[in-house]
PDB file of C-alpha atoms in Angstrom:
ATOM      1  CA  MET A   1     105.890 106.797  63.557  1.00 64.00           C
ATOM      2  CA  GLU A   2     105.946 102.839  62.798  1.00 88.00           C
ATOM      3  CA  ALA A   3     104.225 100.450  60.605  1.00 90.00           C
ATOM      4  CA  ARG A   4     101.497  99.315  63.146  1.00 91.00           C
ATOM      5  CA  GLU A   5     100.732 102.670  63.460  1.00 92.00           C
ATOM      6  CA  ARG A   6     100.617 104.397  60.699  1.00 94.00           C
ATOM      7  CA  ILE A   7      98.412 101.429  59.136  1.00 96.00           C
ATOM      8  CA  ALA A   8      96.189 102.283  62.595  1.00 94.00           C
ATOM      9  CA  ARG A   9      95.722 105.838  62.171  1.00 95.00           C
ATOM     10  CA  ARG A  10      95.218 104.862  58.811  1.00 95.00           C
ATOM     11  CA  VAL A  11      92.158 103.158  59.049  1.00 96.00           C
ATOM     12  CA  ALA A  12      90.685 105.020  61.768  1.00 95.00           C
ATOM     13  CA  MET A  13      90.259 107.840  59.265  1.00 95.00           C
ATOM     14  CA  GLU A  14      87.792 105.041  57.990  1.00 96.00           C
ATOM     15  CA  LEU A  15      85.564 105.324  60.627  1.00 96.00           C
ATOM     16  CA  GLN A  16      82.092 107.081  60.948  1.00 95.00           C
ATOM     17  CA  ASP A  17      80.658 108.968  64.249  1.00 95.00           C
ATOM     18  CA  GLY A  18      78.280 106.662  65.082  1.00 94.00           C
ATOM     19  CA  ASP A  19      80.054 103.825  63.519  1.00 96.00           C
ATOM     20  CA  TYR A  20      79.213 100.865  65.810  1.00 97.00           C
ATOM     21  CA  VAL A  21      83.038  98.736  64.954  1.00 97.00           C
ATOM     22  CA  ASN A  22      84.135  95.479  66.172  1.00 95.00           C
ATOM     23  CA  LEU A  23      88.428  95.515  66.405  1.00 92.00           C
ATOM     24  CA  GLY A  24      90.559  92.553  66.322  1.00 89.00           C
ATOM     25  CA  ILE A  25      92.715  91.133  68.172  1.00 85.00           C
ATOM     26  CA  GLY A  26      96.896  93.333  68.297  1.00 85.00           C
ATOM     27  CA  MET A  27      96.796  96.099  65.970  1.00 88.00           C
ATOM     28  CA  PRO A  28      93.223  96.717  65.036  1.00 91.00           C
ATOM     29  CA  THR A  29      93.091  97.601  68.443  1.00 87.00           C
ATOM     30  CA  LEU A  30      95.861 100.394  68.226  1.00 88.00           C
ATOM     31  CA  VAL A  31      93.088 102.312  65.529  1.00 91.00           C
ATOM     32  CA  ALA A  32      90.608 103.878  68.643  1.00 87.00           C
ATOM     33  CA  ASN A  33      93.656 105.890  69.513  1.00 86.00           C
ATOM     34  CA  TYR A  34      93.958 107.521  66.581  1.00 91.00           C
ATOM     35  CA  LEU A  35      89.906 108.393  65.538  1.00 89.00           C
ATOM     36  CA  PRO A  36      89.285 111.791  63.639  1.00 88.00           C
ATOM     37  CA  ASP A  37      88.053 114.770  65.646  1.00 89.00           C
ATOM     38  CA  GLY A  38      84.469 114.670  66.188  1.00 90.00           C
ATOM     39  CA  VAL A  39      84.399 111.035  65.640  1.00 91.00           C
ATOM     40  CA  GLN A  40      82.800 108.757  68.158  1.00 91.00           C
ATOM     41  CA  ILE A  41      82.793 105.001  67.673  1.00 93.00           C
ATOM     42  CA  MET A  42      81.428 101.745  69.285  1.00 95.00           C
ATOM     43  CA  LEU A  43      83.307  99.188  70.057  1.00 94.00           C
ATOM     44  CA  GLU A  44      82.411  95.883  70.474  1.00 94.00           C
ATOM     45  CA  ALA A  45      83.379  92.871  71.467  1.00 91.00           C
ATOM     46  CA  GLU A  46      82.623  89.770  70.759  1.00 90.00           C
ATOM     47  CA  ASN A  47      82.798  88.515  74.517  1.00 90.00           C
ATOM     48  CA  GLY A  48      79.330  90.165  75.201  1.00 93.00           C
ATOM     49  CA  ILE A  49      80.628  93.843  75.415  1.00 94.00           C
ATOM     50  CA  LEU A  50      79.456  96.905  73.554  1.00 95.00           C
ATOM     51  CA  GLY A  51      80.797 100.469  75.010  1.00 94.00           C
ATOM     52  CA  ILE A  52      84.983  99.543  74.963  1.00 90.00           C
ATOM     53  CA  GLY A  53      86.220 102.629  76.798  1.00 86.00           C
ATOM     54  CA  PRO A  54      90.380 103.402  76.549  1.00 82.00           C
ATOM     55  CA  LYS A  55      93.326 100.559  77.981  1.00 83.00           C
ATOM     56  CA  PRO A  56      93.021 101.100  81.349  1.00 89.00           C
ATOM     57  CA  LEU A  57      96.339 102.280  83.468  1.00 90.00           C
ATOM     58  CA  GLU A  58      97.890  99.391  85.849  1.00 92.00           C
ATOM     59  CA  GLU A  59      95.737  99.952  88.613  1.00 93.00           C
ATOM     60  CA  GLU A  60      92.311 100.305  87.440  1.00 91.00           C
ATOM     61  CA  GLN A  61      92.518  96.944  85.985  1.00 94.00           C
ATOM     62  CA  ASP A  62      89.351  95.561  86.728  1.00 92.00           C
ATOM     63  CA  ILE A  63      90.163  91.022  86.006  1.00 91.00           C
ATOM     64  CA  ASP A  64      86.087  90.800  85.467  1.00 88.00           C
ATOM     65  CA  CYS A  65      86.991  93.578  82.416  1.00 91.00           C
ATOM     66  CA  THR A  66      88.676  92.588  79.355  1.00 90.00           C
ATOM     67  CA  ASP A  67      87.860  92.178  75.468  1.00 87.00           C
ATOM     68  CA  ALA A  68      87.438  88.729  73.199  1.00 83.00           C
ATOM     69  CA  GLY A  69      91.530  88.903  72.743  1.00 80.00           C
ATOM     70  CA  GLY A  70      92.091  88.956  77.573  1.00 85.00           C
ATOM     71  CA  SER A  71      93.218  92.398  77.059  1.00 87.00           C
ATOM     72  CA  TYR A  72      92.058  94.665  80.465  1.00 90.00           C
ATOM     73  CA  VAL A  73      89.112  97.312  79.022  1.00 89.00           C
ATOM     74  CA  THR A  74      88.134 100.005  80.510  1.00 89.00           C
ATOM     75  CA  LEU A  75      84.031 101.227  79.678  1.00 92.00           C
ATOM     76  CA  VAL A  76      82.725 104.270  78.245  1.00 89.00           C
ATOM     77  CA  GLU A  77      78.897 106.085  79.479  1.00 89.00           C
ATOM     78  CA  GLY A  78      76.252 103.640  78.126  1.00 90.00           C
ATOM     79  CA  ALA A  79      77.972 100.737  77.757  1.00 94.00           C
ATOM     80  CA  CYS A  80      75.681  96.701  78.365  1.00 95.00           C
ATOM     81  CA  PHE A  81      77.116  93.207  78.925  1.00 95.00           C
ATOM     82  CA  PHE A  82      76.047  90.658  77.114  1.00 95.00           C
ATOM     83  CA  ASP A  83      76.254  87.262  76.775  1.00 94.00           C
ATOM     84  CA  SER A  84      77.640  85.283  74.250  1.00 91.00           C
ATOM     85  CA  ALA A  85      73.953  84.632  72.432  1.00 94.00           C
ATOM     86  CA  THR A  86      73.348  87.927  71.871  1.00 96.00           C
ATOM     87  CA  SER A  87      76.790  89.255  70.708  1.00 95.00           C
ATOM     88  CA  PHE A  88      76.702  86.979  67.842  1.00 94.00           C
ATOM     89  CA  ALA A  89      73.344  87.766  66.658  1.00 96.00           C
ATOM     90  CA  ILE A  90      74.176  90.976  67.324  1.00 96.00           C
ATOM     91  CA  ILE A  91      77.233  90.587  64.246  1.00 96.00           C
ATOM     92  CA  ARG A  92      75.315  87.181  62.127  1.00 95.00           C
ATOM     93  CA  GLY A  93      71.902  90.039  62.109  1.00 96.00           C
ATOM     94  CA  GLY A  94      73.794  93.000  60.387  1.00 95.00           C
ATOM     95  CA  HIS A  95      74.571  95.568  63.582  1.00 96.00           C
ATOM     96  CA  ILE A  96      78.274  95.707  63.394  1.00 97.00           C
ATOM     97  CA  ASP A  97      79.167  98.467  60.598  1.00 98.00           C
ATOM     98  CA  VAL A  98      82.449  98.185  60.205  1.00 98.00           C
ATOM     99  CA  THR A  99      84.704  95.387  62.139  1.00 97.00           C
ATOM    100  CA  VAL A 100      88.981  95.086  61.134  1.00 96.00           C
ATOM    101  CA  LEU A 101      91.408  92.654  61.678  1.00 95.00           C
ATOM    102  CA  GLY A 102      94.656  91.395  60.633  1.00 94.00           C
ATOM    103  CA  ALA A 103      94.869  88.570  57.676  1.00 95.00           C
ATOM    104  CA  LEU A 104      97.387  85.819  56.703  1.00 95.00           C
ATOM    105  CA  GLN A 105      96.579  86.572  53.165  1.00 97.00           C
ATOM    106  CA  VAL A 106      94.183  88.342  51.293  1.00 98.00           C
ATOM    107  CA  ASP A 107      93.731  87.312  47.538  1.00 97.00           C
ATOM    108  CA  GLN A 108      92.215  88.949  44.728  1.00 95.00           C
ATOM    109  CA  HIS A 109      89.062  87.827  44.945  1.00 96.00           C
ATOM    110  CA  GLY A 110      87.919  89.831  48.409  1.00 96.00           C
ATOM    111  CA  ASN A 111      88.727  85.468  50.461  1.00 97.00           C
ATOM    112  CA  LEU A 112      90.092  85.837  54.329  1.00 97.00           C
ATOM    113  CA  ALA A 113      92.643  83.661  55.498  1.00 95.00           C
ATOM    114  CA  SER A 114      93.151  84.678  58.344  1.00 91.00           C
ATOM    115  CA  TRP A 115      93.221  82.008  61.398  1.00 86.00           C
ATOM    116  CA  MET A 116      95.490  78.843  60.671  1.00 79.00           C
ATOM    117  CA  VAL A 117      99.227  78.040  58.924  1.00 76.00           C
ATOM    118  CA  PRO A 118      99.533  74.562  58.360  1.00 73.00           C
ATOM    119  CA  GLY A 119     102.038  72.672  61.586  1.00 71.00           C
ATOM    120  CA  LYS A 120     101.737  75.684  63.754  1.00 74.00           C
ATOM    121  CA  LYS A 121     100.070  75.955  66.816  1.00 72.00           C
ATOM    122  CA  VAL A 122      96.011  77.077  66.108  1.00 67.00           C
ATOM    123  CA  THR A 123      94.286  78.935  68.474  1.00 70.00           C
ATOM    124  CA  GLY A 124      91.196  77.886  66.124  1.00 71.00           C
ATOM    125  CA  MET A 125      89.266  80.159  64.338  1.00 74.00           C
ATOM    126  CA  GLY A 126      87.225  82.368  67.110  1.00 76.00           C
ATOM    127  CA  GLY A 127      84.477  84.544  65.750  1.00 83.00           C
ATOM    128  CA  ALA A 128      86.331  86.337  61.975  1.00 89.00           C
ATOM    129  CA  MET A 129      83.542  84.303  60.448  1.00 91.00           C
ATOM    130  CA  ASP A 130      80.885  85.233  62.167  1.00 94.00           C
ATOM    131  CA  LEU A 131      82.499  89.499  62.250  1.00 95.00           C
ATOM    132  CA  VAL A 132      83.133  88.874  58.315  1.00 95.00           C
ATOM    133  CA  CYS A 133      80.072  87.326  56.944  1.00 95.00           C
ATOM    134  CA  GLY A 134      77.947  89.832  59.884  1.00 96.00           C
ATOM    135  CA  ALA A 135      79.444  93.668  59.308  1.00 97.00           C
ATOM    136  CA  LYS A 136      78.786  95.625  56.702  1.00 97.00           C
ATOM    137  CA  ARG A 137      82.089  96.304  55.847  1.00 98.00           C
ATOM    138  CA  VAL A 138      85.622  94.522  56.281  1.00 98.00           C
ATOM    139  CA  ILE A 139      88.567  96.175  56.260  1.00 98.00           C
ATOM    140  CA  VAL A 140      91.731  93.978  56.739  1.00 98.00           C
ATOM    141  CA  ALA A 141      95.066  95.898  58.819  1.00 97.00           C
ATOM    142  CA  MET A 142      98.192  94.219  58.399  1.00 97.00           C
ATOM    143  CA  GLU A 143     101.701  94.723  57.588  1.00 96.00           C
ATOM    144  CA  HIS A 144     101.852  93.911  53.668  1.00 97.00           C
ATOM    145  CA  ARG A 145     104.973  91.331  53.754  1.00 97.00           C
ATOM    146  CA  ALA A 146     104.735  88.528  55.897  1.00 94.00           C
ATOM    147  CA  LYS A 147     108.002  87.590  58.042  1.00 91.00           C
ATOM    148  CA  ASN A 148     109.830  85.684  55.518  1.00 92.00           C
ATOM    149  CA  GLY A 149     109.177  88.601  52.996  1.00 94.00           C
ATOM    150  CA  THR A 150     106.411  87.059  50.505  1.00 96.00           C
ATOM    151  CA  SER A 151     103.470  89.394  49.780  1.00 97.00           C
ATOM    152  CA  LYS A 152      99.846  89.003  51.923  1.00 98.00           C
ATOM    153  CA  ILE A 153      97.971  90.320  49.177  1.00 98.00           C
ATOM    154  CA  VAL A 154      98.457  87.587  46.767  1.00 97.00           C
ATOM    155  CA  LYS A 155      96.140  86.394  43.498  1.00 97.00           C
ATOM    156  CA  ASP A 156      94.592  83.017  45.417  1.00 97.00           C
ATOM    157  CA  CYS A 157      94.608  82.177  49.266  1.00 97.00           C
ATOM    158  CA  SER A 158      97.262  79.502  49.934  1.00 95.00           C
ATOM    159  CA  LEU A 159      96.008  79.362  53.501  1.00 94.00           C
ATOM    160  CA  PRO A 160      92.816  77.861  55.280  1.00 92.00           C
ATOM    161  CA  LEU A 161      89.679  79.933  54.245  1.00 95.00           C
ATOM    162  CA  THR A 162      87.924  82.338  56.884  1.00 94.00           C
ATOM    163  CA  ALA A 163      85.490  83.847  54.726  1.00 95.00           C
ATOM    164  CA  VAL A 164      85.156  83.748  50.909  1.00 96.00           C
ATOM    165  CA  LYS A 165      84.385  87.323  48.887  1.00 96.00           C
ATOM    166  CA  GLU A 166      84.363  89.163  52.125  1.00 97.00           C
ATOM    167  CA  VAL A 167      86.706  92.360  52.214  1.00 98.00           C
ATOM    168  CA  ASP A 168      86.532  95.148  51.476  1.00 98.00           C
ATOM    169  CA  MET A 169      89.554  97.225  52.155  1.00 98.00           C
ATOM    170  CA  ILE A 170      93.281  96.476  52.387  1.00 98.00           C
ATOM    171  CA  VAL A 171      95.563  98.799  54.210  1.00 98.00           C
ATOM    172  CA  THR A 172      98.763  98.094  54.034  1.00 98.00           C
ATOM    173  CA  ASP A 173     101.731  99.725  55.548  1.00 97.00           C
ATOM    174  CA  LEU A 174     102.820 100.611  51.858  1.00 97.00           C
ATOM    175  CA  GLY A 175      99.015 101.590  50.639  1.00 97.00           C
ATOM    176  CA  VAL A 176      95.402 101.964  50.384  1.00 98.00           C
ATOM    177  CA  PHE A 177      93.887  99.082  48.341  1.00 98.00           C
ATOM    178  CA  ASP A 178      90.104  98.991  47.590  1.00 97.00           C
ATOM    179  CA  VAL A 179      88.710  95.187  46.517  1.00 97.00           C
ATOM    180  CA  VAL A 180      85.856  95.462  43.643  1.00 94.00           C
ATOM    181  CA  GLN A 181      83.445  92.189  42.973  1.00 90.00           C
ATOM    182  CA  GLY A 182      84.161  91.163  39.593  1.00 87.00           C
ATOM    183  CA  GLU A 183      87.010  93.594  38.962  1.00 91.00           C
ATOM    184  CA  GLY A 184      89.597  93.085  41.015  1.00 94.00           C
ATOM    185  CA  ILE A 185      92.246  94.759  43.972  1.00 97.00           C
ATOM    186  CA  ILE A 186      92.389  98.167  43.309  1.00 97.00           C
ATOM    187  CA  LEU A 187      95.684 100.780  44.802  1.00 98.00           C
ATOM    188  CA  ARG A 188      93.713 103.569  46.147  1.00 97.00           C
ATOM    189  CA  GLU A 189      96.583 105.392  47.280  1.00 97.00           C
ATOM    190  CA  LEU A 190      99.816 105.356  48.459  1.00 97.00           C
ATOM    191  CA  ALA A 191     101.755 105.657  51.746  1.00 95.00           C
ATOM    192  CA  PRO A 192     104.069 108.535  52.114  1.00 92.00           C
ATOM    193  CA  GLY A 193     107.618 107.883  51.154  1.00 92.00           C
ATOM    194  CA  VAL A 194     106.336 105.048  48.684  1.00 95.00           C
ATOM    195  CA  THR A 195     105.980 103.836  44.806  1.00 95.00           C
ATOM    196  CA  VAL A 196     103.605 102.799  42.873  1.00 96.00           C
ATOM    197  CA  ASP A 197     106.635 100.294  41.240  1.00 96.00           C
ATOM    198  CA  GLU A 198     107.183  98.963  44.590  1.00 97.00           C
ATOM    199  CA  VAL A 199     104.062  98.307  45.527  1.00 97.00           C
ATOM    200  CA  ILE A 200     103.344  96.635  42.486  1.00 97.00           C
ATOM    201  CA  GLU A 201     106.947  94.203  43.348  1.00 97.00           C
ATOM    202  CA  ALA A 202     105.677  93.558  46.648  1.00 97.00           C
ATOM    203  CA  THR A 203     102.455  92.639  45.626  1.00 98.00           C
ATOM    204  CA  GLU A 204     101.879  89.000  43.968  1.00 97.00           C
ATOM    205  CA  ALA A 205      98.140  89.831  43.036  1.00 97.00           C
ATOM    206  CA  ASP A 206      97.567  91.679  40.006  1.00 95.00           C
ATOM    207  CA  LEU A 207      96.272  95.408  41.163  1.00 97.00           C
ATOM    208  CA  ILE A 208      94.671  97.690  38.807  1.00 97.00           C
ATOM    209  CA  ILE A 209      95.867 100.903  39.581  1.00 96.00           C
ATOM    210  CA  SER A 210      93.607 104.188  40.813  1.00 95.00           C
ATOM    211  CA  GLU A 211      93.319 106.772  38.418  1.00 92.00           C
ATOM    212  CA  ALA A 212      92.592 108.857  40.826  1.00 94.00           C
ATOM    213  CA  LEU A 213      95.652 107.706  43.203  1.00 95.00           C
ATOM    214  CA  VAL A 214      95.843 109.721  46.464  1.00 91.00           C
ATOM    215  CA  VAL A 215     100.081 110.231  46.772  1.00 88.00           C
ATOM    216  CA  GLY A 216     100.826 110.012  50.561  1.00 73.00           C
ATOM    217  CA  ARG A 217      97.393 111.583  52.773  1.00 66.00           C
TER     218      ARG A 217
END
């Protein structure tokens, strides 16, 4: 199983039946493919859809039915459309239970940098700043290292911030981490075949190793 799929599968285990969930562009969209048996969620897209279904077949694609990233989507029974003002009233009003998004960096204070690398083309922060501040729980799904090999879990973010002290959990290809304000980043679970020493070596931030560490779930 590829790292992206393994991360998405592990994030899906955190979702509860009946949750209202926003999945960010890219890897987080895979999470909906791995929901545990008996778990049904309502997927929201900030461009104004509540009730997104599975990815459509090519012949079923509808130009008027896309998510915030421009990807074609289907709808589940009871789905509805609304304008951006209503969408962000839902998000800012605290009605989203969980948001899952990628990141460029997360630091040990729970700060998130997810929207730009200086000197590179910038598409804009988008709705991420609203989602991470408005959702009841923020889960970051990302590979542990950047393409240049540097850690993406750092002591202090060096890239422009999306939000301050809002990240609750990080799921990477190496493990699962809780971010606890006033304590730091707690390594809660190791990915299959990964050791504690490997995680520590790959992480710039200071880590607290859970006394109840789970191995290879």
